[in-house]
Coordinates of C-alpha atoms and ligand atoms in Angstrom, one line a residue:
X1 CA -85.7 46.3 167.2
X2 CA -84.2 49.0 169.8
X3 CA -81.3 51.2 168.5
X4 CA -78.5 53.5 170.4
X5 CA -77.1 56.9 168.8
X6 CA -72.6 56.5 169.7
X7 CA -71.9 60.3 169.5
X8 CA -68.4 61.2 169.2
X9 CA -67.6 64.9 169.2
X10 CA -64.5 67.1 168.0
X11 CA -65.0 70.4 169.0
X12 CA -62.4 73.2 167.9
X13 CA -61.2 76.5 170.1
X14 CA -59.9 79.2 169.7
X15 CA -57.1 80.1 172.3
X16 CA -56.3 83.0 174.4
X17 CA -53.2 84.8 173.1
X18 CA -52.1 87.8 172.0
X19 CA -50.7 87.1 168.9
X20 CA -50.8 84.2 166.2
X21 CA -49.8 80.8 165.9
X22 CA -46.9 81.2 163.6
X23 CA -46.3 85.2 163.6
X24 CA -46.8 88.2 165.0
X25 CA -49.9 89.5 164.2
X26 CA -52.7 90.2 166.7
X27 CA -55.3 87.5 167.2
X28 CA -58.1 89.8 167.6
X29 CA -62.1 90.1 166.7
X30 CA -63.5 92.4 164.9
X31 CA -60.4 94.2 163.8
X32 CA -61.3 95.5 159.4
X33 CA -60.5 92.4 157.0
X34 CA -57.1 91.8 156.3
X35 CA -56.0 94.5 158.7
X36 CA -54.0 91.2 160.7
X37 CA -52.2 89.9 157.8
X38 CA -48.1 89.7 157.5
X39 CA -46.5 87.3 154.7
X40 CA -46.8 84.5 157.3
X41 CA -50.1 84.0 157.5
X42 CA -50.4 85.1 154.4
X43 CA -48.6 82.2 153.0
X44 CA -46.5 83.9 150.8
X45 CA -43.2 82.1 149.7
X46 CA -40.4 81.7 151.8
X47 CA -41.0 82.2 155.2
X48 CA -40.7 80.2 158.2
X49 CA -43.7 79.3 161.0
X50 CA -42.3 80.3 164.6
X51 CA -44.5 78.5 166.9
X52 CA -46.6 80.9 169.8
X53 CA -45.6 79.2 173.2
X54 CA -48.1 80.4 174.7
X55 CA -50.7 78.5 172.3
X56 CA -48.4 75.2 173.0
X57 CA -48.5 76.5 176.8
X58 CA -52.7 76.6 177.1
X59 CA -52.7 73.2 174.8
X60 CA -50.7 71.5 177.6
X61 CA -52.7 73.2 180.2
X62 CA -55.6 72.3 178.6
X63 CA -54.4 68.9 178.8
X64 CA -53.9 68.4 182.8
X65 CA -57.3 69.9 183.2
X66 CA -58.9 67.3 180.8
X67 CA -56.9 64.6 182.8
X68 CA -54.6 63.9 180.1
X69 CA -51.2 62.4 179.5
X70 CA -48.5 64.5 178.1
X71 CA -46.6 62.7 175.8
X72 CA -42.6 63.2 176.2
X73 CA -42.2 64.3 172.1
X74 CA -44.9 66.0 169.7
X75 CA -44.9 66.9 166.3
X76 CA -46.2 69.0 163.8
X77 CA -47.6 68.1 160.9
X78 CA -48.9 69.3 157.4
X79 CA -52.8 68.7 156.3
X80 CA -52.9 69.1 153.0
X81 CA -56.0 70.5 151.1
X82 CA -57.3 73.2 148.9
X83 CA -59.2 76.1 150.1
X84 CA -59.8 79.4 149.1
X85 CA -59.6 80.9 152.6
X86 CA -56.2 78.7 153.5
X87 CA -53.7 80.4 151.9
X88 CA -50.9 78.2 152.6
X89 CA -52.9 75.3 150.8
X90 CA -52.2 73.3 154.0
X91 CA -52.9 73.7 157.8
X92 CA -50.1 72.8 160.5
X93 CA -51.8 70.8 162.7
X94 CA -50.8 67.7 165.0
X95 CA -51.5 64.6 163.4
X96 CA -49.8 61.4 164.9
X97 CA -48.0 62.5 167.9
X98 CA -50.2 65.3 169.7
X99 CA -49.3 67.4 172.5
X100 CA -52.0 65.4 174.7
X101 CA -53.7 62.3 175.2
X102 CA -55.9 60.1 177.0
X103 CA -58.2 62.5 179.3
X104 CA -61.7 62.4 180.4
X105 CA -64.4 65.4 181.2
X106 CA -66.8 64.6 184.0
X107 CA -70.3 66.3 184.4
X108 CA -73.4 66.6 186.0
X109 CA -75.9 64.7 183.7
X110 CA -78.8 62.4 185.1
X111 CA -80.0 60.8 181.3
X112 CA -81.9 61.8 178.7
X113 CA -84.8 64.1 178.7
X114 CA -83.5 66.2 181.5
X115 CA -83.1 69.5 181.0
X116 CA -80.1 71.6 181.8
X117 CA -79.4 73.9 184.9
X118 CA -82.4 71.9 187.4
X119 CA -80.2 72.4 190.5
X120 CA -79.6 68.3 190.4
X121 CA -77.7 66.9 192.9
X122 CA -74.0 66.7 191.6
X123 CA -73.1 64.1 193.6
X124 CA -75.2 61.6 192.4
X125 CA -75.4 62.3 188.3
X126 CA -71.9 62.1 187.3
X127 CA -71.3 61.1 183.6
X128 CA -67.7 60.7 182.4
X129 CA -66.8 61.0 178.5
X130 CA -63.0 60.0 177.4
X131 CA -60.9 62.3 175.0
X132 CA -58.9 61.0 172.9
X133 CA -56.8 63.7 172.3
X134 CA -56.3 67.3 173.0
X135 CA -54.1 68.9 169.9
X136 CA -53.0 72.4 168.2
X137 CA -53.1 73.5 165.3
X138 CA -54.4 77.0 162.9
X139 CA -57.8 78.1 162.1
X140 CA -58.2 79.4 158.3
X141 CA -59.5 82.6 157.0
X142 CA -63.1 83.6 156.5
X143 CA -65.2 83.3 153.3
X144 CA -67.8 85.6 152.6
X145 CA -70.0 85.2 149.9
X146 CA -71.8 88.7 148.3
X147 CA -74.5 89.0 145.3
X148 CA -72.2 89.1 142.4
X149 CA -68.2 88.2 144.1
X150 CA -66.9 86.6 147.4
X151 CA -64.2 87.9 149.4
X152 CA -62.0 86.7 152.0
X153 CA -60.8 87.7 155.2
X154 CA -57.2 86.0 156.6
X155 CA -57.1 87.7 160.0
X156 CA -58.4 84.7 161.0
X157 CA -55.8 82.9 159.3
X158 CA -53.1 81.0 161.6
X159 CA -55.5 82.2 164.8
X160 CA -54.1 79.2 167.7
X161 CA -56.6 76.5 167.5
X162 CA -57.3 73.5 169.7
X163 CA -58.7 70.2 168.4
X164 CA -60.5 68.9 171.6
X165 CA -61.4 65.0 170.2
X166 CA -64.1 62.8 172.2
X167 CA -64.6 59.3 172.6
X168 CA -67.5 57.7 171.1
X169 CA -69.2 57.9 174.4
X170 CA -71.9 60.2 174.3
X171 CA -75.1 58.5 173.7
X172 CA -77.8 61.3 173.5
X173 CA -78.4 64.8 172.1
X174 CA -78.9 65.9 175.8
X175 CA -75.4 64.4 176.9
X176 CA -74.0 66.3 174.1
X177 CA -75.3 69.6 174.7
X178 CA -74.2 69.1 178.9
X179 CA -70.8 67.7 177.5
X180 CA -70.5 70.6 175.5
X181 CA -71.2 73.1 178.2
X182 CA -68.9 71.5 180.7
X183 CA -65.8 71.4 178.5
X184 CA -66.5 75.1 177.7
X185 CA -67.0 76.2 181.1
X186 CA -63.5 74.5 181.6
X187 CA -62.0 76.5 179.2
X188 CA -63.3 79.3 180.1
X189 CA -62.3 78.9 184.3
X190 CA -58.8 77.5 183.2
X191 CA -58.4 80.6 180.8
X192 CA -57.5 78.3 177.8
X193 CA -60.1 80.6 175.9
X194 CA -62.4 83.2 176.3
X195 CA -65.4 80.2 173.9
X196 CA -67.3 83.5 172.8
X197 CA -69.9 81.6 170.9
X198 CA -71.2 84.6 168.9
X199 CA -67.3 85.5 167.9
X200 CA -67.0 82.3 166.2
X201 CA -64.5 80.7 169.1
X202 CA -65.7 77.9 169.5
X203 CA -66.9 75.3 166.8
X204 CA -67.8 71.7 166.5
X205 CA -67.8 68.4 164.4
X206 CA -70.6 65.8 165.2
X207 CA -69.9 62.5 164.5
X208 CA -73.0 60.1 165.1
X209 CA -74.1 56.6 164.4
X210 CA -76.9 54.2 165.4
X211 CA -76.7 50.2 165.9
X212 CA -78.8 48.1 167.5
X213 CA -79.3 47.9 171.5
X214 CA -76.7 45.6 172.6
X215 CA -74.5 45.5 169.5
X216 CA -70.4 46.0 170.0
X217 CA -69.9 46.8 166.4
X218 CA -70.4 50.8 165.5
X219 CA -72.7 51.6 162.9
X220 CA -71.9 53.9 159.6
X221 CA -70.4 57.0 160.9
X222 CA -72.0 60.1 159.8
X223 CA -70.3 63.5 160.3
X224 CA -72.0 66.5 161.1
X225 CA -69.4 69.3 160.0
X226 CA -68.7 73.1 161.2
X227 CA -71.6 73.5 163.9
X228 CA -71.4 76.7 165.8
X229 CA -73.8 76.3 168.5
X230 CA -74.2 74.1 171.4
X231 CA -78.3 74.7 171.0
X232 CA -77.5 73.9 167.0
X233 CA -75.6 70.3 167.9
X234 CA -78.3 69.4 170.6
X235 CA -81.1 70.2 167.6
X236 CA -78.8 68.5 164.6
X237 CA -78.8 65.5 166.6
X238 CA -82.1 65.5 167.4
X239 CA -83.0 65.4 164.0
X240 CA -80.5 62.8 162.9
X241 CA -80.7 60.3 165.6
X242 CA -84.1 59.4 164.4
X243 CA -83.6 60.2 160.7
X244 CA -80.6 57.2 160.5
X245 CA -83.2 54.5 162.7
X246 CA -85.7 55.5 159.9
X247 CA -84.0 54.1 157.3
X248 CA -82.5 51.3 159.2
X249 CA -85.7 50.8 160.0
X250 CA -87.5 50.8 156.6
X251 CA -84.2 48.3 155.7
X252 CA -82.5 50.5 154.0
X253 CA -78.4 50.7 154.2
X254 CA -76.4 53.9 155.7
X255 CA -72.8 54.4 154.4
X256 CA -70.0 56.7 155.7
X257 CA -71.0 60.2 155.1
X258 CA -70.8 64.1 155.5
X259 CA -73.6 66.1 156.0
X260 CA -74.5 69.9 157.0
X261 CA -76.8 71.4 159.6
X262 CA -79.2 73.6 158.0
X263 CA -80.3 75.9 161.2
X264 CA -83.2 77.8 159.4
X265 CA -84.9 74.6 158.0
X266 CA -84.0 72.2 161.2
X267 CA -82.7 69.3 158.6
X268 CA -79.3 67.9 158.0
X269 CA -78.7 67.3 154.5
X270 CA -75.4 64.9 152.5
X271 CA -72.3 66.9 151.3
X272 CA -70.3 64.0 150.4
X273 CA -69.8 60.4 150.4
X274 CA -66.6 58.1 151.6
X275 CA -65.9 57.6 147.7
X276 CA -65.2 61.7 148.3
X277 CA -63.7 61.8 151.2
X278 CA -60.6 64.2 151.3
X279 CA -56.8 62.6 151.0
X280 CA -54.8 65.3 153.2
X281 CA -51.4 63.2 152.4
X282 CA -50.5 64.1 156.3
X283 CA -46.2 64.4 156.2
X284 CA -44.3 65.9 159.1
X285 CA -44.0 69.6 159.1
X286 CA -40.4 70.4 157.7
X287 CA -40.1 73.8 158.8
X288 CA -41.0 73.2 162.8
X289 CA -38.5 70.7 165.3
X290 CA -40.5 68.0 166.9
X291 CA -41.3 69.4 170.9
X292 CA -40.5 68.1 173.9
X293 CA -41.7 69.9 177.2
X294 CA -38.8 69.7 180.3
X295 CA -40.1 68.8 183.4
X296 CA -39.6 72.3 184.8
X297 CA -41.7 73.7 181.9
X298 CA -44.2 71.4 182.4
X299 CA -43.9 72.4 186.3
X300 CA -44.3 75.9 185.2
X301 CA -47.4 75.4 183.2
X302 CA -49.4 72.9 186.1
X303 CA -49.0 75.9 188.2
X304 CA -51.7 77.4 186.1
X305 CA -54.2 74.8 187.0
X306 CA -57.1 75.9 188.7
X307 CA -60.0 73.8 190.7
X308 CA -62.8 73.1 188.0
X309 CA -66.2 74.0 188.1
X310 CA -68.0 70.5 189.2
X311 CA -64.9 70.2 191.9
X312 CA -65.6 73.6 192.9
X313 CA -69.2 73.0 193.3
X314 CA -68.9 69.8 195.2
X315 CA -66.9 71.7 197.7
X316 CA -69.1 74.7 198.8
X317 CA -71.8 72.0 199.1
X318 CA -69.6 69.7 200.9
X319 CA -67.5 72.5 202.8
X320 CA -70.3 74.9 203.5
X321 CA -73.4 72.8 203.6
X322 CA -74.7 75.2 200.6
X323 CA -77.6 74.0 198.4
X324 CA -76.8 72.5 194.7
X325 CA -78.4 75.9 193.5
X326 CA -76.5 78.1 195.5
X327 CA -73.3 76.2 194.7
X328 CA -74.0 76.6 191.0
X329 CA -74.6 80.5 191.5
X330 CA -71.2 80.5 193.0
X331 CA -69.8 78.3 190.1
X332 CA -71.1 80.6 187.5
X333 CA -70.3 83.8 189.0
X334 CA -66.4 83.3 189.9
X335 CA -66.2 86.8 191.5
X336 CA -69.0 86.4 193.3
X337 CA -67.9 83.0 194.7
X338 CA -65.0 84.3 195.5
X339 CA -65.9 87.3 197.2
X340 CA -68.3 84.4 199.0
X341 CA -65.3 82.1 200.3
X342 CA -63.2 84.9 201.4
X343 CA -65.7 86.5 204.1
X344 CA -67.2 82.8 205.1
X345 CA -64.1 81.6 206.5
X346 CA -64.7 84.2 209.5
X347 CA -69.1 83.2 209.9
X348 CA -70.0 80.7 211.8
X349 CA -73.4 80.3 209.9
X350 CA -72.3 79.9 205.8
X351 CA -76.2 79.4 204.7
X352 CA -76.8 82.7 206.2
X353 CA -73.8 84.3 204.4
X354 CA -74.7 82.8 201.2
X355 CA -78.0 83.9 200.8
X356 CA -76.8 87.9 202.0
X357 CA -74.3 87.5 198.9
X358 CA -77.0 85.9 196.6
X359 CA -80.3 87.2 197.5
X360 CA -79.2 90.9 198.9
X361 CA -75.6 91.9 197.3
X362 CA -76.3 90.0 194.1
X363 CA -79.6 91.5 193.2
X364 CA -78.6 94.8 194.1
X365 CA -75.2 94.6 192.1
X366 CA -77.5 93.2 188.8
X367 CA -80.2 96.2 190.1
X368 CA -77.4 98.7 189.1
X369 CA -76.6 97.0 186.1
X370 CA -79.7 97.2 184.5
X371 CA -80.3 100.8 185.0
X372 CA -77.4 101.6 184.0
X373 CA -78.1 99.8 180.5
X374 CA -81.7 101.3 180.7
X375 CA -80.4 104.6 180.9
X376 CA -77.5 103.6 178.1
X377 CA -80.5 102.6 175.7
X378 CA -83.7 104.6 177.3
X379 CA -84.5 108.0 175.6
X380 CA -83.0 109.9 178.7
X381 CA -81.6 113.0 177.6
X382 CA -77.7 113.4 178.1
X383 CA -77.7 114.9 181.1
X384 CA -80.4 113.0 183.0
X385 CA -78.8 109.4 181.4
X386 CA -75.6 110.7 182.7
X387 CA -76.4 111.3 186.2
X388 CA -78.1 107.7 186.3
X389 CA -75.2 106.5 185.2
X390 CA -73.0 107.8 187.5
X391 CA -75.4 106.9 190.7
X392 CA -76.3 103.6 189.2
X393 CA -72.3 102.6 188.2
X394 CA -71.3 103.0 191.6
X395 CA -72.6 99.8 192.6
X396 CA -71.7 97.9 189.0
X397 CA -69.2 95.6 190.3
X398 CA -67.5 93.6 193.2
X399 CA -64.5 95.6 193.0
X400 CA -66.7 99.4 193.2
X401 CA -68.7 98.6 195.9
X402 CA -68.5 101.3 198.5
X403 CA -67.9 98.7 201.9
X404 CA -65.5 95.4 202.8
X405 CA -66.7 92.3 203.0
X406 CA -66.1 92.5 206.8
X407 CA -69.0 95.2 207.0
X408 CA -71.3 92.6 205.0
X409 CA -70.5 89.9 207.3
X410 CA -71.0 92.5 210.5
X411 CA -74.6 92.6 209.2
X412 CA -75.0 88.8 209.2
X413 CA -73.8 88.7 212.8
X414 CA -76.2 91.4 213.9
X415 CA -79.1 89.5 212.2
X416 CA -77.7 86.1 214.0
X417 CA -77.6 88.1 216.8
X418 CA -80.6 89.4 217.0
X419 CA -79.9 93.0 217.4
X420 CA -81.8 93.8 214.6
X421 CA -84.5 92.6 212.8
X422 CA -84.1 91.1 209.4
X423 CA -86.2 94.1 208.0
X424 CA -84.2 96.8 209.7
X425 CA -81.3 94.6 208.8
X426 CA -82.8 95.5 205.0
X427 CA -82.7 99.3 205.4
X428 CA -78.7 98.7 207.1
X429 CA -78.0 96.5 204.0
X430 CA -79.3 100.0 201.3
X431 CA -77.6 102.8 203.3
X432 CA -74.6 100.4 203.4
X433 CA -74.8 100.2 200.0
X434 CA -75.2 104.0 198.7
X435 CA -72.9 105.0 201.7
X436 CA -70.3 102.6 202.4
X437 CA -71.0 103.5 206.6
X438 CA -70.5 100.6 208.9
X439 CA -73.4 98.7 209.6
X440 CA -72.6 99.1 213.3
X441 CA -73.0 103.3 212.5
X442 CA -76.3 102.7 210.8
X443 CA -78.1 101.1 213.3
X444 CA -76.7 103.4 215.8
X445 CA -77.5 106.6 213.8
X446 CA -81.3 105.2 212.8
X447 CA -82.0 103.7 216.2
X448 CA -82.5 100.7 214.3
X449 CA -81.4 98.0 217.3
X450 CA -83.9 95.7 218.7
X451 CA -85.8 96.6 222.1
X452 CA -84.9 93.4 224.2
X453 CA -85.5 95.7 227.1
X454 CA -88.5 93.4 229.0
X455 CA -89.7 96.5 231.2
X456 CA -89.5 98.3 227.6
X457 CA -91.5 95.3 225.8
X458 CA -94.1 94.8 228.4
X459 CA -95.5 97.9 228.6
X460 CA -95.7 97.9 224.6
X461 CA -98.1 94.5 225.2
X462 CA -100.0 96.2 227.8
X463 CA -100.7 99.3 225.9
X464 CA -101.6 97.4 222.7
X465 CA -103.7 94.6 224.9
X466 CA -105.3 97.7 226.5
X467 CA -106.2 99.2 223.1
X468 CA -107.8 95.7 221.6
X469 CA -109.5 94.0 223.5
X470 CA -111.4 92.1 220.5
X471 CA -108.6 90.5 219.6
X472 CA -107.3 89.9 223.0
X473 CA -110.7 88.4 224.0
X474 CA -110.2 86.2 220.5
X475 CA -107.1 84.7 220.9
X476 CA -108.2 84.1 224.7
X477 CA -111.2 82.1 223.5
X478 CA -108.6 80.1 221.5
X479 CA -108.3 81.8 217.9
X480 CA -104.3 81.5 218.1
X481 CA -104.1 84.0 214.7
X482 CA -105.7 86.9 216.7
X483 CA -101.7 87.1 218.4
X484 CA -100.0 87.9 215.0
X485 CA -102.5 91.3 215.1
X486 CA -101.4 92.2 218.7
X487 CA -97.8 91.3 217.8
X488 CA -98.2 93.9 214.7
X489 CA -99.8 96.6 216.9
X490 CA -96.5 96.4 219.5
X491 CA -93.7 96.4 216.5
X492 CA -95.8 99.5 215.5
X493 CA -96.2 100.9 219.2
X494 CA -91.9 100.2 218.8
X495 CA -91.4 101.8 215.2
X496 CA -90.2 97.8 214.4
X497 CA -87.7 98.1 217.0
X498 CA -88.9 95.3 219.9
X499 CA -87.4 92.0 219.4
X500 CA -90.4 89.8 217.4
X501 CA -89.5 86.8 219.5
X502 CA -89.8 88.2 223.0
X503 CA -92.9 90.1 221.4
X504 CA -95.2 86.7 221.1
X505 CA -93.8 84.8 224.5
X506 CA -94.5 88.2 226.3
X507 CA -97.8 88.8 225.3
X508 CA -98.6 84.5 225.2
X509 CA -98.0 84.8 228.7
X510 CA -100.1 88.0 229.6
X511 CA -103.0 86.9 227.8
X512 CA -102.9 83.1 228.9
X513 CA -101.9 85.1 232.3
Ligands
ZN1 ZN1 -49.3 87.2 160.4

């Protein structure tokens, strides 16, 4: 018999704000434990949550960019459960009437087995997953566990967190891993959250059963808790996927689990059984008034909604006639893209201007970058690391570089144009680059423009006919390659400045002559 993994996901994040859910402290990383604490998130007796509109603001947003309704009247409500880093002995969250429902997050996927990032073509792989719900609620403090005590950190505590929930539609470890990366990359363009992976931002529950091919009814769900890598759920799944067919295989029974991700040793392994299973006696937060958003709120917050990364990506290819990989660079690299779109509009050749941005001005801007970090981490004295720094920093980013975007695309015309050739248009691209001059000046002050001068050209093909008559002979006794030698010897009798093209038809037509 055949079976089928049903993969549901629930994948916590962190959001964006300055301060916490239910007080004033900072919501920052890194900051020495229990430096963010106040009797709020401290839990202490008698005081009152005051909810962080901003963290119901990015939930909302977070719903229209996941497609989702927005219910006209959400609630909070009270989880309860014991835990030593929860200091309340409950979490607010949204149990019954979330701020969002009902959304879906489409991606690029093209089935299992095929890895990530290939340059597909992203209009023909589309895969669509439902969410069930989009809601808000705390994160806890950390636990950290030494030789002989543990210890607890609660800046953590009452940090905004979203619950993003799935649909049981994901059906491979693959599709979860590309689902994954979609709804972060979301997140990250609508600035819901900044999903730093390696700060703990964003974390995941894995829900996952098998049944056989064809079967409606869902098989024993099995939860995979607290996963805090994409990589890590792709690996967990690809473990357990076959572990639960095994013993459905072999006849045996599965029953309604909870089981951890050990990382180091690749296996899941049970935590607890249904008979377990926590009762959080859920009751409607007393302290907080049910929400509902006006329409001009609501207004307020769409505003915010920017184009998502697969949209974005399906238009430079369909606007620009870009290549899926170039559209992808673009998608990836938002500056970039941007600083992209905002000179193409004026070219009448986008292909051209792409690969300047991605090929030249990319690779030189990531150039910089890295000696800069070389010299950060190289064992340059001061004063020598210093001075690389301060030649290589001047070309770190977008914003520092020393010309418009209007001088870029005035060497892409001049290329088109054939004034220059694309290798003087090289040395125009590095003077522009440490100088900020305009192309134009460049070529002027190097002499760098093309000869299309015929009388100019001709003479060059004589001389360099005169000078080899091997070759000549060659090519006239039909060895076509022997013109690619006399075409060198003119663009060096021209210090690279005749026009290639005129180059070969002129000296085809004297030696055929
Ligand atoms: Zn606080």
């Amino acid at each position: 018999m055949e079976y089928e993994a049903v993969i549901g996901l629930e994948t916590h994040v962190q959001l964006k704000t300055k301060s916490k859910m239910w007080c004033g402290c900072a919501n920052a990383f890194g900051a020495p434990p229990n430096s963010n604490v106040c009797p709020v998130c401290l839990g202490l007796p008698g005081v009152l949550p005051v909810a962080n509109e901003e963290a119901l603001r990015l939930t909302v947003l977070t719903g229209f960019l996941l497609n989702c309704e927005i219910p006209a009247r959400a609630k909070f409500d009270r989880k309860n459960y014991f835990y030593p880093d929860m200091p309340k002995n409950y979490q607010i969250t949204q149990y019954d009437q979330p701020s969002t429902t009902n959304g879906c997050v489409d991606f690029e996927f093209s089935g299992a087995g095929v890895s990530p990032a290939t340059g597909r073509d992203a209009r023909s792989t589309i895969a669509r997953v439902r969410i069930t719900r989009a809601h808000l609620e705390e994160d806890v403090g950390k636990s950290f566990h030494f030789e002989r005590n543990s210890g607890v950190d609660f800046n953590r505590a009452g940090v905004p967190l979203m619950e993003i929930v799935s649909e049981p539609d994901i059906t491979s470890a693959d599709m979860a891993y590309e689902y994954l990366n979609a709804l972060k990359d979301i997140l990250v363009y609508g600035g819901v959250s900044d999903c730093d992976m390696e700060k703990g931002m964003v974390r995941c529950d894995v829900n996952v059963s098998v049944r056989p091919v064809g079967s409606k009814e869902l098989g024993a769900k099995i939860e995979i808790k607290n996963m805090n890598s994409f990589s890590g759920v792709r690996r967990a799944l690809e473990y357990e996927i076959p572990r639960q067919i095994e013993v459905l295989k072999k006849g045996g029974k599965l029953i309604q689990s909870t089981r951890r991700w050990d990382d180091e040793a690749g296996v899941t392994e049970e935590m607890r059984t249904k008979e377990h299973a926590h009762d959080y006696r859920y009751f409607p937060e007393p302290d907080l008034m049910p929400f509902e958003p006006t329409d001009r709120w609501l207004a307020e917050i769409k505003s915010r909604v920017v184009e998502l990364p697969l949209a974005r990506k399906q238009r430079l290819m369909r606007e620009y006639g870009l290549p899926a990989s170039d559209a992808q660079t673009f998608v990836w690299d938002v500056p970039l893209g941007n600083y992209f779109e905002g000179m193409v509009k004026k070219s009448k050749n986008p292909k051209a201007v792409a690969n300047w941005v991605i090929n030249n001005l990319r690779a030189k801007l990531s150039e910089s970058s890295s000696r800069r970090e070389e010299a950060r981490t190289s064992g340059l004295d001061k004063r020598e690391s210093q001075s690389l720094l301060t030649s290589a920093a001047t070309g770190m980013t977008l914003a520092d570089l020393k010309f418009k975007p209007e001088a870029l695309l005035e060497l892409v015309i001049l290329v088109e144009a054939k004034t220059i050739s694309s290798s003087a248009a090289q040395q125009v691209f590095a003077e522009m680059f440490e100088t900020g001059k305009s192309p134009a000046a460049i070529v002027q002050e190097k002499g760098l423009a093309q000869v299309s001068d015929m009388a100019a050209i001709e003479k060059f093909c004589d001389e360099a006919i005169a000078a080899n008559p091997g070759p000549a002979n060659d090519f006239k006794s039909g060895k076509t390659a022997a013109l690619n030698f006399l075409k060198g010897q003119v663009m060096k009798l021209s210090k690279g400045k005749a026009n290639p093209a005129l180059v070969g038809e002129i000296l085809e037509r004297k030696l055929k002559g």
